[in-house]
PDB file of C-alpha atoms in Angstrom:
ATOM      1  CA  UNK Z   1    -190.170 -41.050 125.347  1.00 55.00           C
ATOM      2  CA  UNK Z   2    -187.127 -41.021 123.073  1.00 71.00           C
ATOM      3  CA  UNK Z   3    -188.195 -40.377 119.513  1.00 81.00           C
ATOM      4  CA  UNK Z   4    -186.887 -38.778 116.345  1.00 84.00           C
ATOM      5  CA  UNK Z   5    -189.099 -35.707 116.870  1.00 84.00           C
ATOM      6  CA  UNK Z   6    -188.286 -35.180 120.556  1.00 84.00           C
ATOM      7  CA  UNK Z   7    -184.521 -35.404 120.152  1.00 87.00           C
ATOM      8  CA  UNK Z   8    -184.512 -32.927 117.252  1.00 88.00           C
ATOM      9  CA  UNK Z   9    -186.849 -30.652 119.213  1.00 85.00           C
ATOM     10  CA  UNK Z  10    -184.353 -30.669 122.095  1.00 86.00           C
ATOM     11  CA  UNK Z  11    -181.519 -29.657 119.750  1.00 90.00           C
ATOM     12  CA  UNK Z  12    -183.625 -26.860 118.236  1.00 86.00           C
ATOM     13  CA  UNK Z  13    -184.699 -25.665 121.691  1.00 82.00           C
ATOM     14  CA  UNK Z  14    -181.100 -25.646 122.936  1.00 83.00           C
ATOM     15  CA  UNK Z  15    -180.058 -23.612 119.901  1.00 83.00           C
ATOM     16  CA  UNK Z  16    -182.852 -21.085 120.462  1.00 80.00           C
ATOM     17  CA  UNK Z  17    -182.054 -20.862 124.164  1.00 77.00           C
ATOM     18  CA  UNK Z  18    -178.579 -19.676 123.189  1.00 77.00           C
ATOM     19  CA  UNK Z  19    -179.921 -17.395 120.441  1.00 75.00           C
ATOM     20  CA  UNK Z  20    -178.471 -19.576 117.700  1.00 81.00           C
ATOM     21  CA  UNK Z  21    -179.805 -21.171 114.559  1.00 83.00           C
ATOM     22  CA  UNK Z  22    -179.373 -24.958 114.230  1.00 86.00           C
ATOM     23  CA  UNK Z  23    -176.425 -24.320 111.905  1.00 87.00           C
ATOM     24  CA  UNK Z  24    -174.972 -21.819 114.378  1.00 87.00           C
ATOM     25  CA  UNK Z  25    -175.222 -24.415 117.138  1.00 91.00           C
ATOM     26  CA  UNK Z  26    -173.487 -27.001 114.960  1.00 91.00           C
ATOM     27  CA  UNK Z  27    -170.719 -24.516 114.160  1.00 91.00           C
ATOM     28  CA  UNK Z  28    -170.213 -23.679 117.846  1.00 92.00           C
ATOM     29  CA  UNK Z  29    -169.950 -27.392 118.600  1.00 93.00           C
ATOM     30  CA  UNK Z  30    -167.233 -27.811 115.963  1.00 94.00           C
ATOM     31  CA  UNK Z  31    -169.474 -29.731 113.577  1.00 93.00           C
ATOM     32  CA  UNK Z  32    -170.294 -29.221 109.925  1.00 91.00           C
ATOM     33  CA  UNK Z  33    -172.669 -26.211 109.849  1.00 87.00           C
ATOM     34  CA  UNK Z  34    -175.246 -28.250 107.917  1.00 89.00           C
ATOM     35  CA  UNK Z  35    -175.294 -31.115 110.453  1.00 91.00           C
ATOM     36  CA  UNK Z  36    -178.555 -30.023 112.080  1.00 90.00           C
ATOM     37  CA  UNK Z  37    -180.317 -28.601 109.042  1.00 87.00           C
ATOM     38  CA  UNK Z  38    -183.889 -29.819 108.648  1.00 81.00           C
ATOM     39  CA  UNK Z  39    -182.994 -31.236 105.247  1.00 80.00           C
ATOM     40  CA  UNK Z  40    -180.497 -33.548 106.961  1.00 81.00           C
ATOM     41  CA  UNK Z  41    -183.076 -35.064 109.293  1.00 85.00           C
ATOM     42  CA  UNK Z  42    -184.467 -37.414 106.688  1.00 83.00           C
ATOM     43  CA  UNK Z  43    -182.775 -39.294 103.887  1.00 77.00           C
ATOM     44  CA  UNK Z  44    -183.838 -38.952 100.258  1.00 70.00           C
ATOM     45  CA  UNK Z  45    -185.991 -42.067 100.581  1.00 71.00           C
ATOM     46  CA  UNK Z  46    -187.779 -40.687 103.664  1.00 73.00           C
ATOM     47  CA  UNK Z  47    -185.911 -42.606 106.364  1.00 81.00           C
ATOM     48  CA  UNK Z  48    -185.319 -40.783 109.638  1.00 87.00           C
ATOM     49  CA  UNK Z  49    -181.785 -39.615 110.406  1.00 88.00           C
ATOM     50  CA  UNK Z  50    -180.785 -39.272 114.041  1.00 91.00           C
ATOM     51  CA  UNK Z  51    -177.967 -37.125 115.463  1.00 92.00           C
ATOM     52  CA  UNK Z  52    -175.052 -39.169 116.741  1.00 92.00           C
ATOM     53  CA  UNK Z  53    -174.256 -39.420 120.442  1.00 91.00           C
ATOM     54  CA  UNK Z  54    -170.904 -37.788 119.646  1.00 93.00           C
ATOM     55  CA  UNK Z  55    -172.699 -34.787 118.084  1.00 93.00           C
ATOM     56  CA  UNK Z  56    -174.965 -34.429 121.111  1.00 93.00           C
ATOM     57  CA  UNK Z  57    -171.979 -34.653 123.461  1.00 93.00           C
ATOM     58  CA  UNK Z  58    -170.228 -31.873 121.541  1.00 94.00           C
ATOM     59  CA  UNK Z  59    -173.351 -29.706 121.662  1.00 92.00           C
ATOM     60  CA  UNK Z  60    -173.668 -30.163 125.427  1.00 91.00           C
ATOM     61  CA  UNK Z  61    -170.013 -29.293 125.899  1.00 91.00           C
ATOM     62  CA  UNK Z  62    -170.287 -26.208 123.678  1.00 89.00           C
ATOM     63  CA  UNK Z  63    -173.389 -24.848 125.434  1.00 87.00           C
ATOM     64  CA  UNK Z  64    -172.604 -25.915 128.996  1.00 87.00           C
ATOM     65  CA  UNK Z  65    -175.880 -27.838 129.178  1.00 83.00           C
ATOM     66  CA  UNK Z  66    -176.146 -31.093 131.109  1.00 86.00           C
ATOM     67  CA  UNK Z  67    -177.634 -34.304 129.795  1.00 86.00           C
ATOM     68  CA  UNK Z  68    -180.473 -33.876 132.321  1.00 79.00           C
ATOM     69  CA  UNK Z  69    -181.294 -30.444 130.890  1.00 79.00           C
ATOM     70  CA  UNK Z  70    -181.247 -31.921 127.388  1.00 84.00           C
ATOM     71  CA  UNK Z  71    -183.624 -34.676 128.496  1.00 82.00           C
ATOM     72  CA  UNK Z  72    -185.905 -32.042 130.056  1.00 77.00           C
ATOM     73  CA  UNK Z  73    -186.148 -30.305 126.675  1.00 77.00           C
ATOM     74  CA  UNK Z  74    -187.103 -33.636 125.125  1.00 77.00           C
ATOM     75  CA  UNK Z  75    -189.805 -34.132 127.762  1.00 69.00           C
ATOM     76  CA  UNK Z  76    -191.173 -30.658 127.094  1.00 60.00           C
ATOM     77  CA  UNK Z  77    -191.757 -31.613 123.456  1.00 54.00           C
ATOM     78  CA  UNK Z  78    -193.345 -34.941 124.351  1.00 49.00           C
ATOM     79  CA  UNK Z  79    -195.861 -33.126 126.558  1.00 49.00           C
ATOM     80  CA  UNK Z  80    -196.768 -30.313 124.157  1.00 49.00           C
ATOM     81  CA  UNK Z  81    -200.463 -29.991 123.483  1.00 44.00           C
ATOM     82  CA  UNK Z  82    -201.540 -32.204 126.385  1.00 45.00           C
ATOM     83  CA  UNK Z  83    -204.085 -30.413 128.554  1.00 41.00           C
ATOM     84  CA  UNK Z  84    -203.150 -30.278 132.207  1.00 42.00           C
ATOM     85  CA  UNK Z  85    -206.551 -30.080 133.890  1.00 45.00           C
ATOM     86  CA  UNK Z  86    -207.616 -29.755 137.494  1.00 59.00           C
ATOM     87  CA  UNK Z  87    -204.783 -29.069 139.930  1.00 72.00           C
ATOM     88  CA  UNK Z  88    -201.024 -28.624 139.744  1.00 82.00           C
ATOM     89  CA  UNK Z  89    -198.295 -29.105 142.386  1.00 86.00           C
ATOM     90  CA  UNK Z  90    -197.722 -26.178 144.773  1.00 90.00           C
ATOM     91  CA  UNK Z  91    -194.776 -25.472 147.030  1.00 90.00           C
ATOM     92  CA  UNK Z  92    -193.507 -22.456 148.968  1.00 90.00           C
ATOM     93  CA  UNK Z  93    -190.261 -20.707 148.086  1.00 86.00           C
ATOM     94  CA  UNK Z  94    -188.706 -21.696 151.411  1.00 83.00           C
ATOM     95  CA  UNK Z  95    -189.466 -25.366 150.812  1.00 87.00           C
ATOM     96  CA  UNK Z  96    -188.281 -25.188 147.203  1.00 89.00           C
ATOM     97  CA  UNK Z  97    -184.722 -24.596 148.378  1.00 86.00           C
ATOM     98  CA  UNK Z  98    -184.638 -27.944 150.170  1.00 82.00           C
ATOM     99  CA  UNK Z  99    -183.627 -31.134 148.404  1.00 77.00           C
ATOM    100  CA  UNK Z 100    -185.992 -33.780 147.086  1.00 81.00           C
ATOM    101  CA  UNK Z 101    -188.672 -31.606 145.491  1.00 86.00           C
ATOM    102  CA  UNK Z 102    -187.237 -31.379 141.960  1.00 85.00           C
ATOM    103  CA  UNK Z 103    -185.472 -33.652 139.524  1.00 78.00           C
ATOM    104  CA  UNK Z 104    -182.233 -32.598 137.834  1.00 76.00           C
ATOM    105  CA  UNK Z 105    -184.152 -30.820 135.067  1.00 77.00           C
ATOM    106  CA  UNK Z 106    -186.128 -28.664 137.508  1.00 84.00           C
ATOM    107  CA  UNK Z 107    -189.366 -30.634 137.137  1.00 82.00           C
ATOM    108  CA  UNK Z 108    -191.474 -31.378 140.258  1.00 83.00           C
ATOM    109  CA  UNK Z 109    -190.661 -34.670 141.938  1.00 79.00           C
ATOM    110  CA  UNK Z 110    -190.834 -36.393 145.311  1.00 74.00           C
ATOM    111  CA  UNK Z 111    -193.314 -35.974 148.143  1.00 73.00           C
ATOM    112  CA  UNK Z 112    -194.499 -33.018 150.207  1.00 78.00           C
ATOM    113  CA  UNK Z 113    -196.173 -30.985 147.468  1.00 83.00           C
ATOM    114  CA  UNK Z 114    -199.533 -29.312 148.061  1.00 84.00           C
ATOM    115  CA  UNK Z 115    -201.888 -28.632 145.138  1.00 79.00           C
ATOM    116  CA  UNK Z 116    -203.603 -25.563 143.697  1.00 81.00           C
ATOM    117  CA  UNK Z 117    -206.303 -25.163 141.072  1.00 77.00           C
ATOM    118  CA  UNK Z 118    -204.973 -24.537 137.598  1.00 74.00           C
ATOM    119  CA  UNK Z 119    -205.654 -20.850 136.820  1.00 70.00           C
ATOM    120  CA  UNK Z 120    -207.744 -19.838 133.835  1.00 63.00           C
ATOM    121  CA  UNK Z 121    -205.623 -18.165 131.175  1.00 59.00           C
ATOM    122  CA  UNK Z 122    -202.338 -19.893 131.981  1.00 61.00           C
ATOM    123  CA  UNK Z 123    -200.601 -21.956 129.321  1.00 61.00           C
ATOM    124  CA  UNK Z 124    -201.435 -25.601 129.948  1.00 63.00           C
ATOM    125  CA  UNK Z 125    -198.544 -28.040 129.668  1.00 68.00           C
ATOM    126  CA  UNK Z 126    -197.489 -31.077 131.633  1.00 68.00           C
ATOM    127  CA  UNK Z 127    -194.621 -30.509 134.044  1.00 79.00           C
ATOM    128  CA  UNK Z 128    -195.641 -27.036 135.208  1.00 86.00           C
ATOM    129  CA  UNK Z 129    -196.054 -26.257 138.904  1.00 90.00           C
ATOM    130  CA  UNK Z 130    -196.821 -23.384 141.262  1.00 91.00           C
ATOM    131  CA  UNK Z 131    -194.595 -21.515 143.724  1.00 93.00           C
ATOM    132  CA  UNK Z 132    -196.053 -19.435 146.555  1.00 92.00           C
ATOM    133  CA  UNK Z 133    -194.263 -16.182 147.385  1.00 90.00           C
ATOM    134  CA  UNK Z 134    -193.177 -15.895 151.006  1.00 85.00           C
ATOM    135  CA  UNK Z 135    -191.986 -12.580 152.441  1.00 81.00           C
ATOM    136  CA  UNK Z 136    -191.455  -9.162 150.843  1.00 79.00           C
ATOM    137  CA  UNK Z 137    -188.164  -9.649 148.985  1.00 78.00           C
ATOM    138  CA  UNK Z 138    -189.961  -9.511 145.617  1.00 83.00           C
ATOM    139  CA  UNK Z 139    -192.035  -6.383 146.211  1.00 82.00           C
ATOM    140  CA  UNK Z 140    -193.450  -4.412 144.480  1.00 83.00           C
ATOM    141  CA  UNK Z 141    -193.956  -6.931 141.657  1.00 84.00           C
ATOM    142  CA  UNK Z 142    -194.862  -9.952 143.777  1.00 87.00           C
ATOM    143  CA  UNK Z 143    -196.398  -9.888 147.254  1.00 88.00           C
ATOM    144  CA  UNK Z 144    -196.445 -12.390 150.091  1.00 88.00           C
ATOM    145  CA  UNK Z 145    -198.978 -15.096 149.177  1.00 89.00           C
ATOM    146  CA  UNK Z 146    -198.894 -14.511 145.414  1.00 91.00           C
ATOM    147  CA  UNK Z 147    -198.678 -17.698 143.339  1.00 91.00           C
ATOM    148  CA  UNK Z 148    -196.338 -18.044 140.365  1.00 93.00           C
ATOM    149  CA  UNK Z 149    -196.886 -20.649 137.659  1.00 91.00           C
ATOM    150  CA  UNK Z 150    -193.537 -21.982 136.474  1.00 92.00           C
ATOM    151  CA  UNK Z 151    -192.774 -23.960 133.310  1.00 90.00           C
ATOM    152  CA  UNK Z 152    -189.410 -25.757 133.534  1.00 88.00           C
ATOM    153  CA  UNK Z 153    -189.717 -26.905 129.906  1.00 84.00           C
ATOM    154  CA  UNK Z 154    -190.165 -23.422 128.434  1.00 87.00           C
ATOM    155  CA  UNK Z 155    -187.305 -21.715 126.638  1.00 87.00           C
ATOM    156  CA  UNK Z 156    -185.913 -18.696 128.476  1.00 92.00           C
ATOM    157  CA  UNK Z 157    -184.845 -15.449 126.830  1.00 92.00           C
ATOM    158  CA  UNK Z 158    -183.485 -12.107 127.890  1.00 93.00           C
ATOM    159  CA  UNK Z 159    -186.172 -10.095 129.658  1.00 94.00           C
ATOM    160  CA  UNK Z 160    -188.105 -13.152 130.885  1.00 94.00           C
ATOM    161  CA  UNK Z 161    -189.143 -13.378 134.514  1.00 94.00           C
ATOM    162  CA  UNK Z 162    -187.561 -16.557 135.805  1.00 95.00           C
ATOM    163  CA  UNK Z 163    -187.091 -18.678 138.894  1.00 94.00           C
ATOM    164  CA  UNK Z 164    -183.523 -19.819 139.509  1.00 94.00           C
ATOM    165  CA  UNK Z 165    -182.306 -22.433 141.959  1.00 93.00           C
ATOM    166  CA  UNK Z 166    -178.619 -22.547 142.819  1.00 94.00           C
ATOM    167  CA  UNK Z 167    -176.711 -25.652 143.819  1.00 92.00           C
ATOM    168  CA  UNK Z 168    -176.445 -24.113 147.298  1.00 92.00           C
ATOM    169  CA  UNK Z 169    -180.245 -24.363 147.607  1.00 90.00           C
ATOM    170  CA  UNK Z 170    -181.121 -20.685 147.124  1.00 91.00           C
ATOM    171  CA  UNK Z 171    -184.316 -20.057 145.125  1.00 91.00           C
ATOM    172  CA  UNK Z 172    -185.090 -16.641 143.668  1.00 91.00           C
ATOM    173  CA  UNK Z 173    -187.396 -14.936 141.178  1.00 92.00           C
ATOM    174  CA  UNK Z 174    -185.597 -12.411 138.969  1.00 93.00           C
ATOM    175  CA  UNK Z 175    -185.542 -10.957 135.464  1.00 94.00           C
ATOM    176  CA  UNK Z 176    -183.078 -12.665 133.133  1.00 96.00           C
ATOM    177  CA  UNK Z 177    -180.759 -10.015 131.700  1.00 96.00           C
ATOM    178  CA  UNK Z 178    -178.031 -12.176 130.163  1.00 94.00           C
ATOM    179  CA  UNK Z 179    -177.610 -15.906 129.623  1.00 93.00           C
ATOM    180  CA  UNK Z 180    -174.464 -17.409 128.106  1.00 92.00           C
ATOM    181  CA  UNK Z 181    -173.044 -20.937 128.262  1.00 89.00           C
ATOM    182  CA  UNK Z 182    -170.809 -19.751 131.120  1.00 93.00           C
ATOM    183  CA  UNK Z 183    -172.963 -17.450 133.252  1.00 95.00           C
ATOM    184  CA  UNK Z 184    -176.265 -15.692 133.848  1.00 96.00           C
ATOM    185  CA  UNK Z 185    -177.026 -12.159 135.014  1.00 97.00           C
ATOM    186  CA  UNK Z 186    -180.249 -11.490 136.915  1.00 96.00           C
ATOM    187  CA  UNK Z 187    -182.063  -8.210 137.621  1.00 95.00           C
ATOM    188  CA  UNK Z 188    -183.688  -7.978 141.035  1.00 92.00           C
ATOM    189  CA  UNK Z 189    -187.426  -7.272 141.198  1.00 86.00           C
ATOM    190  CA  UNK Z 190    -186.935  -5.293 144.420  1.00 85.00           C
ATOM    191  CA  UNK Z 191    -184.519  -2.359 144.359  1.00 84.00           C
ATOM    192  CA  UNK Z 192    -183.619  -3.033 147.994  1.00 87.00           C
ATOM    193  CA  UNK Z 193    -182.107  -6.346 146.924  1.00 87.00           C
ATOM    194  CA  UNK Z 194    -179.001  -6.572 144.714  1.00 91.00           C
ATOM    195  CA  UNK Z 195    -178.841  -7.891 141.185  1.00 94.00           C
ATOM    196  CA  UNK Z 196    -177.180 -11.292 140.974  1.00 95.00           C
ATOM    197  CA  UNK Z 197    -174.849 -13.123 138.630  1.00 96.00           C
ATOM    198  CA  UNK Z 198    -173.815 -16.774 138.651  1.00 97.00           C
ATOM    199  CA  UNK Z 199    -171.518 -19.136 136.835  1.00 96.00           C
ATOM    200  CA  UNK Z 200    -173.684 -21.769 135.149  1.00 94.00           C
ATOM    201  CA  UNK Z 201    -171.852 -24.400 137.204  1.00 93.00           C
ATOM    202  CA  UNK Z 202    -173.481 -22.790 140.273  1.00 95.00           C
ATOM    203  CA  UNK Z 203    -177.009 -23.055 138.840  1.00 94.00           C
ATOM    204  CA  UNK Z 204    -179.082 -26.186 139.390  1.00 92.00           C
ATOM    205  CA  UNK Z 205    -181.925 -25.064 137.108  1.00 92.00           C
ATOM    206  CA  UNK Z 206    -183.647 -22.043 135.626  1.00 94.00           C
ATOM    207  CA  UNK Z 207    -187.360 -21.945 134.682  1.00 93.00           C
ATOM    208  CA  UNK Z 208    -189.630 -19.319 133.141  1.00 93.00           C
ATOM    209  CA  UNK Z 209    -192.547 -17.770 135.027  1.00 94.00           C
ATOM    210  CA  UNK Z 210    -195.572 -17.972 132.729  1.00 90.00           C
ATOM    211  CA  UNK Z 211    -198.315 -16.604 135.013  1.00 89.00           C
ATOM    212  CA  UNK Z 212    -198.753 -14.844 138.361  1.00 89.00           C
ATOM    213  CA  UNK Z 213    -201.815 -14.403 140.606  1.00 83.00           C
ATOM    214  CA  UNK Z 214    -201.454 -10.626 140.937  1.00 60.00           C
TER     215      UNK Z 214
END
């Protein structure tokens, strides 16, 4: 749901994703550095102040983010603190590369998902799902049949283990080594497989791995 809190959360999350403060994000977008300061989010009489659509457009352009990714960050705030009990969607890596299983923000969608019990100890948030490892391309860290819990709403940072889907339909689990508005660099988990780098225009979505069934 669109609200004052969720839209400001999305701006803050986008700034942190690019290792910027809110003022640094505003500066990169060509705005007044104080535009996104917390003190500017309410007027002196307590009324809520909202960022303009022009400001959001400039932020998206400056960071290379899409409006769907921005909306996904808003959804991640709206779902914070809600327990996700019982089961979560499960899909194999091979299936994940096909169309129709994810929305534009990398959240599970469509039909054909299996389910798996939510593991004890994993962070519980709406929107998370499970991916089942298939094959040995991710040895020795992940084995065939291991299950990864993925949170598409989580912020990603250097050193995080992530799942990336390209616009060509390739899905891979790697370690995020560098993430800029223009490109990402990924470290392979298996030394027999090469490290990868992509222009952000080639990436459909990137999501953080928050738990694995090792």
